[in-house]
XYZ file of N, CA and C in Angstrom:
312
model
N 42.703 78.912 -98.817
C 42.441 77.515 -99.118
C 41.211 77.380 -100.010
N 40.421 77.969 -100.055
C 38.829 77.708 -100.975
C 39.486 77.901 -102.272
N 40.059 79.644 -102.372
C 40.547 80.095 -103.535
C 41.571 78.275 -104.221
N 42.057 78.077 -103.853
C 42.651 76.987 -104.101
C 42.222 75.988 -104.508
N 41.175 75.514 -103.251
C 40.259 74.449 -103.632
C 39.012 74.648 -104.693
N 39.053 76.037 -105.412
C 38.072 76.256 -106.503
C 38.601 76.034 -107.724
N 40.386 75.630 -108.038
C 41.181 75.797 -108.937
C 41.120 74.464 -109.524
N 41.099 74.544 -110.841
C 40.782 73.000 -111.442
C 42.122 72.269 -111.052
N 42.550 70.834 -111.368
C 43.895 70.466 -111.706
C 44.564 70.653 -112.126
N 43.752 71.105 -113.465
C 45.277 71.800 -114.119
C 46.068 72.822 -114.188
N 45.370 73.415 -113.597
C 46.068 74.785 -112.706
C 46.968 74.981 -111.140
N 45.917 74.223 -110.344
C 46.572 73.752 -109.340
C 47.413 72.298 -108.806
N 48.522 72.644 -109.571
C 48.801 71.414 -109.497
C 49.979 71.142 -108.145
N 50.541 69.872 -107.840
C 51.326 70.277 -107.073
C 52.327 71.356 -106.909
N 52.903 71.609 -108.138
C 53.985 72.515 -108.181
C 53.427 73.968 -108.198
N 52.043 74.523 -108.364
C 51.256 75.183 -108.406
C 51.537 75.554 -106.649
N 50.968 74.568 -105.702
C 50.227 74.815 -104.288
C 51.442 74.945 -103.696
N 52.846 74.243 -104.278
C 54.574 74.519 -103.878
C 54.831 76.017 -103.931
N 54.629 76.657 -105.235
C 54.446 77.750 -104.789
C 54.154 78.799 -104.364
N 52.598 78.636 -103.874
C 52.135 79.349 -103.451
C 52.138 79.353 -102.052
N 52.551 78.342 -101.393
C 53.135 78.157 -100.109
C 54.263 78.238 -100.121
N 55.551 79.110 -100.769
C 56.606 79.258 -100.642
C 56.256 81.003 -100.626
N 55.103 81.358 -101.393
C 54.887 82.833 -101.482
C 53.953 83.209 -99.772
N 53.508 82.234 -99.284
C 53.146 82.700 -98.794
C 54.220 82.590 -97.020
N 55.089 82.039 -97.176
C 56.384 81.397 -96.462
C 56.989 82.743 -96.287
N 56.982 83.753 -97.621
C 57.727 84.655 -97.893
C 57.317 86.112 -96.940
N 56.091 85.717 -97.042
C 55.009 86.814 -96.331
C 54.751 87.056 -94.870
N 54.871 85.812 -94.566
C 54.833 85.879 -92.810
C 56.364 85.288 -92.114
N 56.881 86.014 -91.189
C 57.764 85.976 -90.576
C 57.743 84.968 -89.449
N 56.765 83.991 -89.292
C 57.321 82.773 -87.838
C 56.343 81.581 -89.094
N 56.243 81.819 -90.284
C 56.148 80.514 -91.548
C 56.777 80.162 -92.331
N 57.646 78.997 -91.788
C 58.686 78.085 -92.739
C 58.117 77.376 -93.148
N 58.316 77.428 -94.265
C 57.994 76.766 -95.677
C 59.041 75.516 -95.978
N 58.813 74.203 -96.205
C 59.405 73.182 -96.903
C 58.936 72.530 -97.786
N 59.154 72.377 -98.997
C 58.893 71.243 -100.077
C 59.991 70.360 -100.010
N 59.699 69.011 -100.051
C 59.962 67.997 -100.785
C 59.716 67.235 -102.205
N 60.478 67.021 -102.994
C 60.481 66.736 -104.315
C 60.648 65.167 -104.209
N 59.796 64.846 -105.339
C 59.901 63.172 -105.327
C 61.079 62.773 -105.043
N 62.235 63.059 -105.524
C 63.275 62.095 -104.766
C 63.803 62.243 -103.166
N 63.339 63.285 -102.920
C 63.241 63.491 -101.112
C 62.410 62.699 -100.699
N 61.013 62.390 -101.346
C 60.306 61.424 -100.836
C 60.739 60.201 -101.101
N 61.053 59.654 -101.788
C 61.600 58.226 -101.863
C 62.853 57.759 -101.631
N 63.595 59.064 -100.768
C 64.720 58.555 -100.231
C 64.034 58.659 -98.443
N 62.830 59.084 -98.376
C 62.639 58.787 -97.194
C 61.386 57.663 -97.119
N 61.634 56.694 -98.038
C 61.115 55.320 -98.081
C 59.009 55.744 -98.213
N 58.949 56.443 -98.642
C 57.577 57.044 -98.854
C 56.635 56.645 -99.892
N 56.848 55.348 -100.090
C 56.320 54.706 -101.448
C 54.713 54.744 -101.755
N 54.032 54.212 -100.625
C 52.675 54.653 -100.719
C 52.663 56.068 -101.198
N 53.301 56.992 -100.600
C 52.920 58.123 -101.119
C 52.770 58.760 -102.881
N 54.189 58.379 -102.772
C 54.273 58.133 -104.287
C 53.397 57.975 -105.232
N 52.938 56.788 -104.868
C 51.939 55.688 -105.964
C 50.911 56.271 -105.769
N 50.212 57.352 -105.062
C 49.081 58.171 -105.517
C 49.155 58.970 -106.792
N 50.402 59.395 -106.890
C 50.752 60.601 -107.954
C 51.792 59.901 -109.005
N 51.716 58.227 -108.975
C 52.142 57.805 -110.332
C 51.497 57.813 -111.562
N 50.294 57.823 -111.248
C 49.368 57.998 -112.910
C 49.665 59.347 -113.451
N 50.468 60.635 -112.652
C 50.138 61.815 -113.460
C 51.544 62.055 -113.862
N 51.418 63.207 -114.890
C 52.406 63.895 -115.260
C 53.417 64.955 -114.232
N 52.939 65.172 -113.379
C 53.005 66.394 -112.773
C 53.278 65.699 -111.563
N 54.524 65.691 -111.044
C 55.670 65.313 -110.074
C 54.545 65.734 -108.656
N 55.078 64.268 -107.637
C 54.466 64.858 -106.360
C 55.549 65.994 -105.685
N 54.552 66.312 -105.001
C 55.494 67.224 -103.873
C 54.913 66.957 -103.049
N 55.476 66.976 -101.524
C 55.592 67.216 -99.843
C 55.893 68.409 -99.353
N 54.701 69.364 -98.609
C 54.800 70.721 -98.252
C 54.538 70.602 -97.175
N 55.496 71.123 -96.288
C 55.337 71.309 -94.810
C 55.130 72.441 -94.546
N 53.937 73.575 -93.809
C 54.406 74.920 -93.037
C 54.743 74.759 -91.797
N 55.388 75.245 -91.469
C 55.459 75.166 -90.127
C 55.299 76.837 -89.172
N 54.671 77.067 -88.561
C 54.073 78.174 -87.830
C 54.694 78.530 -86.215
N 55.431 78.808 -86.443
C 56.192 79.277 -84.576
C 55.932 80.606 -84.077
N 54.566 80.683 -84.092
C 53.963 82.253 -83.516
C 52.986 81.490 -82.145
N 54.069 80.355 -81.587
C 52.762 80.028 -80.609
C 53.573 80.429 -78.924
N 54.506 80.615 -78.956
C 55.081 81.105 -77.802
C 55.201 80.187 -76.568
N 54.941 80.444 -75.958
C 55.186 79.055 -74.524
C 53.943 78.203 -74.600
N 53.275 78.871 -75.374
C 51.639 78.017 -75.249
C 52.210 76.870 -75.760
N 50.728 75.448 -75.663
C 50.986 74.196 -76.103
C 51.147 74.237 -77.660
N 51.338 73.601 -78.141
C 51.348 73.218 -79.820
C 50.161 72.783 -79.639
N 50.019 72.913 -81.381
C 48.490 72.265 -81.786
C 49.042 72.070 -83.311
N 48.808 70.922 -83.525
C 49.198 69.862 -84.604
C 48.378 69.799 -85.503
N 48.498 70.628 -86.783
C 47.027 70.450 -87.916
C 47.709 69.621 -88.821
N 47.142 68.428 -89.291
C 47.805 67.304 -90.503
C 46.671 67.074 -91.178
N 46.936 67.474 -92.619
C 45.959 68.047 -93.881
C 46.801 66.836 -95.088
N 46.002 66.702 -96.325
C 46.232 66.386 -97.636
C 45.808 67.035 -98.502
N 46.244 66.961 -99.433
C 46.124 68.310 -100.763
C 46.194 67.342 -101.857
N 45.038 66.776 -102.112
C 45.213 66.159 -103.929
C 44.054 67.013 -104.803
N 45.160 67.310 -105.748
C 44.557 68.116 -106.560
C 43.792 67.872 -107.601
N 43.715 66.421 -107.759
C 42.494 65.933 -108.529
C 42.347 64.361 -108.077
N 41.012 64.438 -107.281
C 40.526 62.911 -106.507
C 40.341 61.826 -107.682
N 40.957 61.305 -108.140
C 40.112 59.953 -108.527
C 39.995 58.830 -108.217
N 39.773 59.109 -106.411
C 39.676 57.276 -105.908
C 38.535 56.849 -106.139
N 37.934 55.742 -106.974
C 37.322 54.946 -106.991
C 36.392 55.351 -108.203
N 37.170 56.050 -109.306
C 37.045 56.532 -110.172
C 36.150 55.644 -111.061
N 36.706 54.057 -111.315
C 36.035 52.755 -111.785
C 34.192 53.065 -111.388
N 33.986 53.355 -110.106
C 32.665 53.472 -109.391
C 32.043 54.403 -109.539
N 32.070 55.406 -109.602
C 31.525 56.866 -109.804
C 30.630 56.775 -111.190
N 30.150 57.211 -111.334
C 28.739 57.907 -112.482
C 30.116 59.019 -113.196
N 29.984 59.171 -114.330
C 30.613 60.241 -115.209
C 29.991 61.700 -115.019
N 28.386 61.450 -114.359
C 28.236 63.100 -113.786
C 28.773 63.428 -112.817
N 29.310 64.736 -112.614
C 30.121 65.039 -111.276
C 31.294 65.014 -111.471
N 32.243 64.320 -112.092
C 33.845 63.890 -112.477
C 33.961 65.601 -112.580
N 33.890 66.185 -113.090
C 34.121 67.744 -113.151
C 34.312 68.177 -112.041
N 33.442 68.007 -111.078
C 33.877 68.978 -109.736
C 35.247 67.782 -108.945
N 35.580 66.510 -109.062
C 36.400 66.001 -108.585
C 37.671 66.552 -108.370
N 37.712 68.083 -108.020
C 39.146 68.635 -107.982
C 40.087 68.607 -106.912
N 39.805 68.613 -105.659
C 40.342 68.029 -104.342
C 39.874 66.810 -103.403
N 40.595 66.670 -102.543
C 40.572 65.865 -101.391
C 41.269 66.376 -100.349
Protein backbone atom coordinates (compact mmCIF):
# COMPACT_ATOMS: atom_id res chain seq x y z
CA UNK A 1 0.00 0.00 0.00
CA UNK A 2 2.75 2.94 0.58
CA UNK A 3 4.48 1.62 -2.65
CA UNK A 4 1.13 2.61 -4.13
CA UNK A 5 0.35 5.44 -2.19
CA UNK A 6 3.89 6.98 -3.37
CA UNK A 7 2.63 6.58 -7.12
CA UNK A 8 1.54 9.82 -8.73
CA UNK A 9 -2.02 9.69 -10.59
CA UNK A 10 -0.96 9.18 -13.44
CA UNK A 11 0.42 6.11 -12.95
CA UNK A 12 -1.76 4.85 -10.44
CA UNK A 13 -4.73 5.08 -11.71
CA UNK A 14 -7.79 3.13 -11.14
CA UNK A 15 -7.17 0.63 -13.73
CA UNK A 16 -3.55 0.68 -12.50
CA UNK A 17 -4.63 -0.46 -8.54
CA UNK A 18 -7.39 -3.07 -10.72
CA UNK A 19 -4.54 -4.62 -11.59
CA UNK A 20 -2.48 -4.90 -9.27
CA UNK A 21 -5.06 -6.35 -7.06
CA UNK A 22 -5.94 -8.88 -9.59
CA UNK A 23 -1.98 -9.73 -9.50
CA UNK A 24 -2.02 -9.89 -6.30
CA UNK A 25 -5.57 -12.12 -6.21
CA UNK A 26 -3.34 -14.32 -8.36
CA UNK A 27 -0.70 -14.82 -5.66
CA UNK A 28 -2.49 -15.82 -2.64
CA UNK A 29 -4.77 -18.71 -2.54
CA UNK A 30 -7.89 -17.72 0.15
CA UNK A 31 -7.75 -13.79 -2.03
CA UNK A 32 -10.61 -13.18 -4.31
CA UNK A 33 -10.27 -10.51 -6.20
CA UNK A 34 -13.38 -8.48 -7.78
CA UNK A 35 -13.53 -5.40 -9.93
CA UNK A 36 -16.37 -3.63 -10.91
CA UNK A 37 -16.45 -1.43 -13.99
CA UNK A 38 -18.53 1.68 -14.24
CA UNK A 39 -21.40 0.07 -15.68
CA UNK A 40 -21.52 -2.56 -12.79
CA UNK A 41 -21.59 0.39 -10.72
CA UNK A 42 -24.41 2.15 -12.10
CA UNK A 43 -26.41 -0.72 -12.61
CA UNK A 44 -26.10 -1.08 -8.95
CA UNK A 45 -27.62 2.47 -8.56
CA UNK A 46 -24.10 3.87 -7.24
CA UNK A 47 -24.34 7.37 -8.46
CA UNK A 48 -22.62 9.23 -5.75
CA UNK A 49 -19.96 7.06 -6.44
CA UNK A 50 -19.65 7.77 -9.80
CA UNK A 51 -19.68 11.54 -9.64
CA UNK A 52 -16.36 11.45 -7.78
CA UNK A 53 -14.60 10.07 -10.89
CA UNK A 54 -16.72 12.17 -13.44
CA UNK A 55 -14.19 14.95 -13.93
CA UNK A 56 -11.51 12.32 -15.08
CA UNK A 57 -10.56 10.50 -17.99
CA UNK A 58 -9.80 7.34 -16.49
CA UNK A 59 -12.99 5.14 -15.78
CA UNK A 60 -13.91 4.36 -12.03
CA UNK A 61 -13.49 1.03 -10.77
CA UNK A 62 -14.88 -0.96 -7.56
CA UNK A 63 -12.29 -3.49 -6.04
CA UNK A 64 -13.28 -5.85 -3.60
CA UNK A 65 -10.58 -8.45 -1.85
CA UNK A 66 -11.94 -10.64 -0.12
CA UNK A 67 -9.64 -12.84 2.35
CA UNK A 68 -11.04 -16.38 3.68
CA UNK A 69 -7.88 -17.46 5.64
CA UNK A 70 -9.89 -16.71 8.85
CA UNK A 71 -11.27 -20.15 9.70
CA UNK A 72 -13.99 -20.48 12.43
CA UNK A 73 -12.59 -17.34 13.98
CA UNK A 74 -14.88 -14.09 13.92
CA UNK A 75 -14.60 -11.90 10.75
CA UNK A 76 -13.10 -8.63 10.88
CA UNK A 77 -14.40 -6.16 8.35
CA UNK A 78 -11.66 -3.64 6.88
CA UNK A 79 -13.64 -0.85 4.54
CA UNK A 80 -10.93 1.41 2.82
CA UNK A 81 -11.11 4.12 -0.27
CA UNK A 82 -8.54 4.46 -2.87
CA UNK A 83 -8.63 7.91 -4.77
CA UNK A 84 -5.90 8.32 -6.65
CA UNK A 85 -5.78 11.90 -6.90
CA UNK A 86 -7.69 14.04 -3.92
CA UNK A 87 -9.06 17.15 -5.12
CA UNK A 88 -11.74 17.86 -2.57
CA UNK A 89 -11.88 21.28 -1.93
CA UNK A 90 -9.45 21.97 -4.45
CA UNK A 91 -11.26 25.76 -4.92
CA UNK A 92 -9.65 26.17 -1.07
CA UNK A 93 -6.28 24.89 -0.96
CA UNK A 94 -3.06 27.18 -1.59
CA UNK A 95 -1.40 25.88 -5.04
CA UNK A 96 1.63 24.80 -2.69
CA UNK A 97 1.24 21.22 -1.88
CA UNK A 98 -1.29 20.30 -4.94
CA UNK A 99 1.74 17.99 -5.90
CA UNK A 100 1.69 15.71 -3.07
CA UNK A 101 -2.36 15.54 -3.41
CA UNK A 102 -2.05 11.92 -4.69
CA UNK A 103 -4.38 9.84 -2.39
CA UNK A 104 -7.15 9.66 0.01
Amino acid sequence: ARELGNLPGNICTPTYLAEQAIKLGQDLDNLVVDVLEESDIAELGMGSFLSVSRGSREPAKLITLNYGGGGDSKPIVLVGKGLTFDAGGISLKPSQGMDEMKYD
